[in-house]
Tab-separated table of C-alpha atoms in Angstrom:
chain	number	residue	atom	x	y	z
A	125	UNK	CA	102.801	99.801	95.824
A	126	UNK	CA	103.663	102.179	92.662
A	127	UNK	CA	104.902	105.040	91.825
A	128	UNK	CA	104.316	106.689	88.370
A	129	UNK	CA	106.908	108.990	87.351
A	130	UNK	CA	104.924	111.654	85.968
A	131	UNK	CA	101.583	111.162	86.825
A	132	UNK	CA	101.956	109.943	90.649
A	133	UNK	CA	105.445	111.816	91.450
A	134	UNK	CA	106.382	108.991	93.837
A	135	UNK	CA	109.995	108.661	92.994
A	136	UNK	CA	112.591	111.531	92.630
A	137	UNK	CA	115.223	110.243	90.947
A	138	UNK	CA	117.912	113.107	89.187
A	139	UNK	CA	116.309	111.526	85.677
A	140	UNK	CA	112.806	112.766	86.570
A	141	UNK	CA	113.795	116.587	87.086
A	142	UNK	CA	113.169	117.280	83.280
A	143	UNK	CA	110.938	119.109	82.508
A	144	UNK	CA	107.166	117.648	81.312
A	145	UNK	CA	106.640	119.146	78.380
A	146	UNK	CA	108.404	116.899	76.259
A	147	UNK	CA	106.985	115.704	72.215
A	148	UNK	CA	103.752	114.479	72.183
A	149	UNK	CA	103.180	112.563	68.913
A	150	UNK	CA	102.150	109.055	69.857
A	151	UNK	CA	98.948	110.081	69.890
A	152	UNK	CA	97.907	111.700	66.722
A	153	UNK	CA	96.032	114.337	66.591
A	154	UNK	CA	92.458	114.262	68.586
A	155	UNK	CA	89.762	112.802	66.090
A	156	UNK	CA	91.652	110.386	64.306
A	157	UNK	CA	91.249	107.651	67.025
A	158	UNK	CA	89.945	104.838	64.534
A	159	UNK	CA	93.365	103.863	63.963
A	160	UNK	CA	94.307	100.264	63.498
A	161	UNK	CA	94.016	99.637	67.551
A	162	UNK	CA	92.670	97.088	69.594
A	163	UNK	CA	89.329	98.045	71.453
A	164	UNK	CA	88.028	95.614	73.292
A	165	UNK	CA	86.882	96.284	76.366
A	166	UNK	CA	87.703	94.351	79.353
A	167	UNK	CA	84.444	93.073	81.191
A	168	UNK	CA	85.287	94.369	84.773
A	169	UNK	CA	85.229	97.574	83.304
A	170	UNK	CA	81.632	100.180	84.645
A	171	UNK	CA	79.501	100.536	82.074
A	172	UNK	CA	79.642	104.492	82.293
A	173	UNK	CA	82.728	103.904	81.001
A	174	UNK	CA	82.882	101.408	77.993
A	175	UNK	CA	82.859	103.898	75.558
A	176	UNK	CA	85.817	105.983	76.967
A	177	UNK	CA	87.897	103.433	77.073
A	178	UNK	CA	87.259	101.400	73.695
A	179	UNK	CA	87.739	104.956	72.503
A	180	UNK	CA	90.878	105.348	74.360
A	181	UNK	CA	91.995	101.638	73.085
A	182	UNK	CA	92.347	102.909	69.722
A	183	UNK	CA	94.495	105.633	69.475
A	184	UNK	CA	98.201	104.037	68.918
A	185	UNK	CA	98.621	100.344	67.729
A	186	UNK	CA	100.621	99.906	70.293
A	187	UNK	CA	97.842	101.301	73.995
A	188	UNK	CA	95.007	98.882	73.467
A	189	UNK	CA	92.562	99.472	75.909
A	190	UNK	CA	93.194	96.559	77.765
A	191	UNK	CA	96.096	98.548	78.716
A	192	UNK	CA	93.646	101.829	79.949
A	193	UNK	CA	91.768	99.407	82.095
A	194	UNK	CA	94.100	97.554	83.521
A	195	UNK	CA	96.059	101.268	84.223
A	196	UNK	CA	92.822	103.011	85.609
A	197	UNK	CA	91.364	99.892	87.449
A	198	UNK	CA	94.698	99.945	89.125
A	199	UNK	CA	94.926	103.902	90.201
A	200	UNK	CA	91.745	104.835	91.155
A	201	UNK	CA	90.028	101.419	90.894
A	202	UNK	CA	87.288	103.216	89.142
A	203	UNK	CA	86.253	105.739	91.366
A	204	UNK	CA	86.397	109.715	89.379
A	205	UNK	CA	86.573	112.118	91.747
A	206	UNK	CA	89.624	110.066	93.787
A	207	UNK	CA	92.594	111.565	95.406
A	208	UNK	CA	95.801	110.592	95.685
A	209	UNK	CA	97.735	112.056	99.374
A	210	UNK	CA	100.766	113.002	96.695
A	211	UNK	CA	98.254	115.323	94.646
A	212	UNK	CA	96.972	113.040	91.917
A	213	UNK	CA	93.587	113.250	90.828
A	214	UNK	CA	90.409	110.870	89.507
A	215	UNK	CA	90.162	108.856	87.625
A	216	UNK	CA	93.755	108.621	86.368
A	217	UNK	CA	94.875	110.332	88.743
A	218	UNK	CA	97.015	112.587	86.950
A	219	UNK	CA	99.400	115.060	88.231
A	220	UNK	CA	97.625	119.004	89.029
A	221	UNK	CA	101.758	119.930	86.559
A	222	UNK	CA	101.476	116.835	83.955
A	223	UNK	CA	97.312	117.593	83.760
A	224	UNK	CA	98.922	120.631	82.562
A	225	UNK	CA	100.127	119.689	79.229
A	226	UNK	CA	98.598	116.638	78.816
A	227	UNK	CA	94.664	116.752	79.971
A	228	UNK	CA	92.147	117.074	76.515
A	229	UNK	CA	89.148	116.997	76.857
A	230	UNK	CA	87.138	113.880	76.163
A	231	UNK	CA	83.413	114.480	76.290
A	232	UNK	CA	83.363	117.804	74.124
A	233	UNK	CA	82.367	120.321	76.984
A	234	UNK	CA	84.621	122.315	76.293
A	235	UNK	CA	87.097	122.275	79.342
A	236	UNK	CA	89.280	119.628	80.426
A	237	UNK	CA	88.703	118.536	83.318
A	238	UNK	CA	90.508	115.492	85.372
A	239	UNK	CA	88.497	115.458	88.201
A	240	UNK	CA	85.505	114.414	84.888
A	241	UNK	CA	85.961	111.065	83.817
A	242	UNK	CA	84.848	111.168	79.617
A	243	UNK	CA	88.087	113.632	80.190
A	244	UNK	CA	90.596	111.675	82.325
A	245	UNK	CA	89.778	108.023	80.094
A	246	UNK	CA	90.244	110.432	76.739
A	247	UNK	CA	93.715	112.118	78.377
A	248	UNK	CA	94.560	108.944	80.032
A	249	UNK	CA	94.885	107.623	76.297
A	250	UNK	CA	96.896	110.305	74.067
A	251	UNK	CA	99.665	109.901	77.436
A	252	UNK	CA	100.039	106.418	76.873
A	253	UNK	CA	99.919	106.240	73.182
A	254	UNK	CA	102.750	110.153	73.805
A	255	UNK	CA	104.759	107.830	76.208
A	256	UNK	CA	104.654	105.319	73.143
A	257	UNK	CA	105.884	106.843	70.287
A	258	UNK	CA	108.586	107.941	72.229
A	259	UNK	CA	110.054	104.780	73.305
A	260	UNK	CA	109.508	103.918	69.703
A	261	UNK	CA	111.985	107.185	68.643
A	262	UNK	CA	114.532	105.650	71.361
A	263	UNK	CA	114.554	102.015	70.318
A	264	UNK	CA	114.996	103.862	66.174
A	265	UNK	CA	117.685	105.761	67.120
A	266	UNK	CA	119.399	102.525	69.793
A	267	UNK	CA	119.154	104.396	72.719
A	268	UNK	CA	117.016	101.868	74.428
A	269	UNK	CA	116.205	98.055	73.705
A	270	UNK	CA	112.414	96.502	74.593
A	271	UNK	CA	109.016	96.056	74.145
A	272	UNK	CA	107.361	99.529	72.898
A	273	UNK	CA	104.395	98.554	75.989
A	274	UNK	CA	107.158	97.571	78.278
A	275	UNK	CA	109.126	100.776	77.581
A	276	UNK	CA	105.712	102.705	77.494
A	277	UNK	CA	104.867	101.625	81.289
A	278	UNK	CA	108.204	102.100	82.720
A	279	UNK	CA	108.064	106.147	81.196
A	280	UNK	CA	104.687	106.076	82.812
A	281	UNK	CA	105.964	104.959	86.172
A	282	UNK	CA	109.371	106.348	86.444
A	283	UNK	CA	109.395	108.766	83.572
A	284	UNK	CA	110.853	108.603	80.331
A	285	UNK	CA	114.536	110.484	81.429
A	286	UNK	CA	114.747	107.382	83.431
A	287	UNK	CA	114.198	104.604	80.386
A	288	UNK	CA	116.417	106.648	77.858
A	289	UNK	CA	119.094	106.789	80.923
A	290	UNK	CA	118.887	103.468	81.165
A	291	UNK	CA	119.105	102.169	78.114
A	292	UNK	CA	115.150	100.051	78.673
A	293	UNK	CA	112.840	99.556	82.293
A	294	UNK	CA	115.037	101.536	85.445
A	295	UNK	CA	116.254	98.829	87.526
A	296	UNK	CA	113.743	100.110	90.350
A	297	UNK	CA	111.934	97.566	92.329
A	298	UNK	CA	108.682	99.395	91.896
A	299	UNK	CA	109.081	99.914	87.897
A	300	UNK	CA	109.960	96.520	87.183
A	301	UNK	CA	106.702	95.785	89.363
A	302	UNK	CA	104.579	98.376	87.911
A	303	UNK	CA	105.177	96.583	84.287
A	304	UNK	CA	105.463	92.906	84.656
A	305	UNK	CA	101.671	93.637	87.240
A	306	UNK	CA	99.934	95.738	84.418
A	307	UNK	CA	101.665	93.247	81.212
A	308	UNK	CA	100.462	90.348	83.337
A	309	UNK	CA	96.793	91.871	84.048
A	310	UNK	CA	96.179	92.647	80.239
A	311	UNK	CA	97.212	89.391	78.951
A	312	UNK	CA	94.733	87.787	81.430
A	313	UNK	CA	92.290	90.838	80.140
A	314	UNK	CA	92.750	90.245	77.193
A	315	UNK	CA	91.745	86.254	76.762
A	316	UNK	CA	88.741	86.892	79.278
A	317	UNK	CA	90.189	85.574	82.639
A	318	UNK	CA	89.296	89.620	83.400
A	319	UNK	CA	91.009	93.008	84.060
A	320	UNK	CA	90.656	96.866	85.250
A	321	UNK	CA	90.892	96.218	88.463
A	322	UNK	CA	92.605	92.837	88.650
A	323	UNK	CA	90.571	89.524	88.654
A	324	UNK	CA	88.291	91.541	91.091
A	325	UNK	CA	87.457	94.715	89.131
A	326	UNK	CA	83.773	95.678	89.582
A	327	UNK	CA	83.485	93.605	93.162
A	328	UNK	CA	86.410	96.340	94.758
A	329	UNK	CA	84.918	99.120	92.956
A	330	UNK	CA	81.478	98.304	94.962
A	331	UNK	CA	83.287	97.683	98.414
A	332	UNK	CA	84.785	100.800	97.720
A	333	UNK	CA	82.646	102.912	97.020
A	334	UNK	CA	79.826	101.590	99.261
A	335	UNK	CA	82.846	102.728	102.641
A	336	UNK	CA	83.676	105.307	100.717
A	337	UNK	CA	79.472	106.685	100.673
A	338	UNK	CA	80.056	105.920	105.139
A	339	UNK	CA	83.503	109.249	105.364
A	340	UNK	CA	82.556	111.475	107.656
A	341	UNK	CA	80.803	108.804	109.491
A	342	UNK	CA	81.907	108.863	113.352
A	343	UNK	CA	83.355	105.504	114.403
A	344	UNK	CA	81.748	103.765	117.047
A	345	UNK	CA	82.461	100.783	118.558
A	346	UNK	CA	80.596	97.753	118.055
A	347	UNK	CA	78.632	100.087	115.229
A	348	UNK	CA	77.951	99.288	111.730
A	349	UNK	CA	75.283	101.172	111.661
A	350	UNK	CA	74.689	104.817	109.201
A	351	UNK	CA	72.382	106.248	112.315
A	352	UNK	CA	75.067	105.570	115.132
A	353	UNK	CA	78.229	104.969	113.221
A	354	UNK	CA	81.280	102.389	112.778
A	355	UNK	CA	83.907	100.588	114.193
A	356	UNK	CA	86.324	99.495	111.811
A	357	UNK	CA	85.299	96.097	111.483
A	358	UNK	CA	81.605	97.052	111.147
A	359	UNK	CA	82.529	99.311	107.848
A	360	UNK	CA	84.899	96.325	106.721
A	361	UNK	CA	81.013	93.946	107.191
A	362	UNK	CA	78.808	96.465	105.013
A	363	UNK	CA	81.435	97.358	102.852
A	364	UNK	CA	81.326	93.493	101.602
A	365	UNK	CA	77.341	93.104	102.023
A	366	UNK	CA	77.348	95.495	99.444
A	367	UNK	CA	78.747	93.339	96.859
A	368	UNK	CA	77.393	90.104	97.924
A	369	UNK	CA	79.395	88.977	100.710
A	370	UNK	CA	78.847	88.077	104.325
A	371	UNK	CA	81.273	88.278	106.815
A	372	UNK	CA	81.263	88.751	110.275
A	373	UNK	CA	81.722	91.127	112.403
A	374	UNK	CA	85.499	90.896	114.387
A	375	UNK	CA	88.310	92.136	113.003
A	376	UNK	CA	90.220	88.855	113.718
A	377	UNK	CA	87.821	86.812	111.780
A	378	UNK	CA	88.055	88.645	108.795
A	379	UNK	CA	91.352	88.504	108.590
A	380	UNK	CA	91.570	84.952	109.200
A	381	UNK	CA	88.851	84.222	105.890
A	382	UNK	CA	91.064	85.110	103.145
A	383	UNK	CA	94.106	84.400	102.026
A	384	UNK	CA	97.516	86.398	102.188
A	385	UNK	CA	98.538	88.339	99.322
A	386	UNK	CA	101.436	90.925	99.068
A	387	UNK	CA	101.559	94.263	98.953
A	388	UNK	CA	101.717	94.566	95.222
A	389	UNK	CA	99.242	91.965	94.957
A	390	UNK	CA	96.625	93.633	96.843
A	391	UNK	CA	93.433	94.768	94.815
A	392	UNK	CA	91.084	97.510	95.875
A	393	UNK	CA	88.685	96.033	98.145
A	394	UNK	CA	91.238	93.484	99.858
A	395	UNK	CA	91.843	94.372	103.544
A	396	UNK	CA	94.228	95.507	104.964
A	397	UNK	CA	94.888	94.188	108.948
A	398	UNK	CA	96.715	95.328	111.657
A	399	UNK	CA	96.539	92.881	115.312
A	400	UNK	CA	92.806	93.809	116.688
A	401	UNK	CA	92.415	96.387	113.480
A	402	UNK	CA	91.241	95.978	109.903
A	403	UNK	CA	90.765	98.794	107.045
A	404	UNK	CA	90.501	97.796	103.365
A	405	UNK	CA	92.713	99.027	100.264
A	406	UNK	CA	91.575	100.922	98.529
A	407	UNK	CA	95.299	101.406	96.180
A	408	UNK	CA	97.331	104.281	95.359
A	409	UNK	CA	98.889	102.858	98.967
A	410	UNK	CA	95.769	104.088	100.668
A	411	UNK	CA	93.259	102.594	102.953
A	412	UNK	CA	89.079	103.612	103.831
A	413	UNK	CA	88.783	103.159	107.696
A	414	UNK	CA	86.544	102.936	110.926
A	415	UNK	CA	90.080	103.921	113.147
A	416	UNK	CA	89.115	104.924	116.512
A	417	UNK	CA	87.266	107.322	119.212
A	418	UNK	CA	86.735	110.495	118.060
A	419	UNK	CA	88.478	109.713	114.067
A	420	UNK	CA	85.399	109.715	111.810
A	421	UNK	CA	85.609	107.177	108.981
A	422	UNK	CA	88.239	108.485	106.711
A	423	UNK	CA	90.799	107.543	103.840
A	424	UNK	CA	94.421	108.010	104.679
A	425	UNK	CA	97.670	105.847	103.730
A	426	UNK	CA	99.179	102.846	104.827
A	427	UNK	CA	100.426	102.789	107.736
A	428	UNK	CA	102.962	100.882	110.466
A	429	UNK	CA	101.399	99.895	113.798
A	430	UNK	CA	101.353	96.422	115.574
A	431	UNK	CA	100.915	93.461	114.017
A	432	UNK	CA	100.750	94.816	110.636
A	433	UNK	CA	100.395	95.924	107.751
A	434	UNK	CA	99.232	92.970	105.761
A	435	UNK	CA	97.109	91.992	103.301
A	436	UNK	CA	93.827	89.956	103.177
A	437	UNK	CA	92.388	89.262	99.527
A	438	UNK	CA	88.665	87.441	100.088
A	439	UNK	CA	88.164	84.995	97.790
């Protein structure tokens, strides 16, 4: 779904061969968070992270708490130990090389750890503000056109070099979709319509947390129990039950129980379906699934198979 040229490093274009040691300046000095910025936290941010998101949303006026919340919801569905197939780590899905230059100690324990949620959120705020500052300089120099937030999001996704090269948001479908999705969800969050992980962020977090708690359990056809194991629809059934939603123990029934959405519209916790198989979308082009006999419950990348994949949102 997304590329994230600096943090997720999933898109390779010539403009991105630049060093990540680009000039900072948008975040200000550490400790100077109390600026005129929007620290109001969207309702779908988990309670344990609300103070961190509020603080990250006060670092600079261009990057609000809603922006941070929506980005993190999209990146990891609020899973602090998330690891992508590309090597991105933690709640904010920083790549290790990026963390070396952008990681900060957010909780005062003397260490900057991408798997520490407080550090990750704090660093995300400073990183986005650094990008916003760079975009403002490019606008002032007449090198790019557009709104600072949109350009900063594009730089986050495709790299600041790509934004400068194209004089604005690059013509990459993934980058354009990313900017549109984030800004739309930020607008929804500020108007009280949700945010964080998209409209169903807290539900998706519960679903995925339950599914991930079954990682390593054996695949057993017809099973949906820790003591025995899980099949594909059994895992989905148990995960949704944790969020208060009752689904039948049948992949065919589950995959027709909601509305089809595009991959770009899919939210963490939505279903990913094929002929005779169902999994849970975990964001970042990954799924949690009970795949087949001999393969324990796992988290893996979305793959092609007969009849899919297609995505289903349970209303």
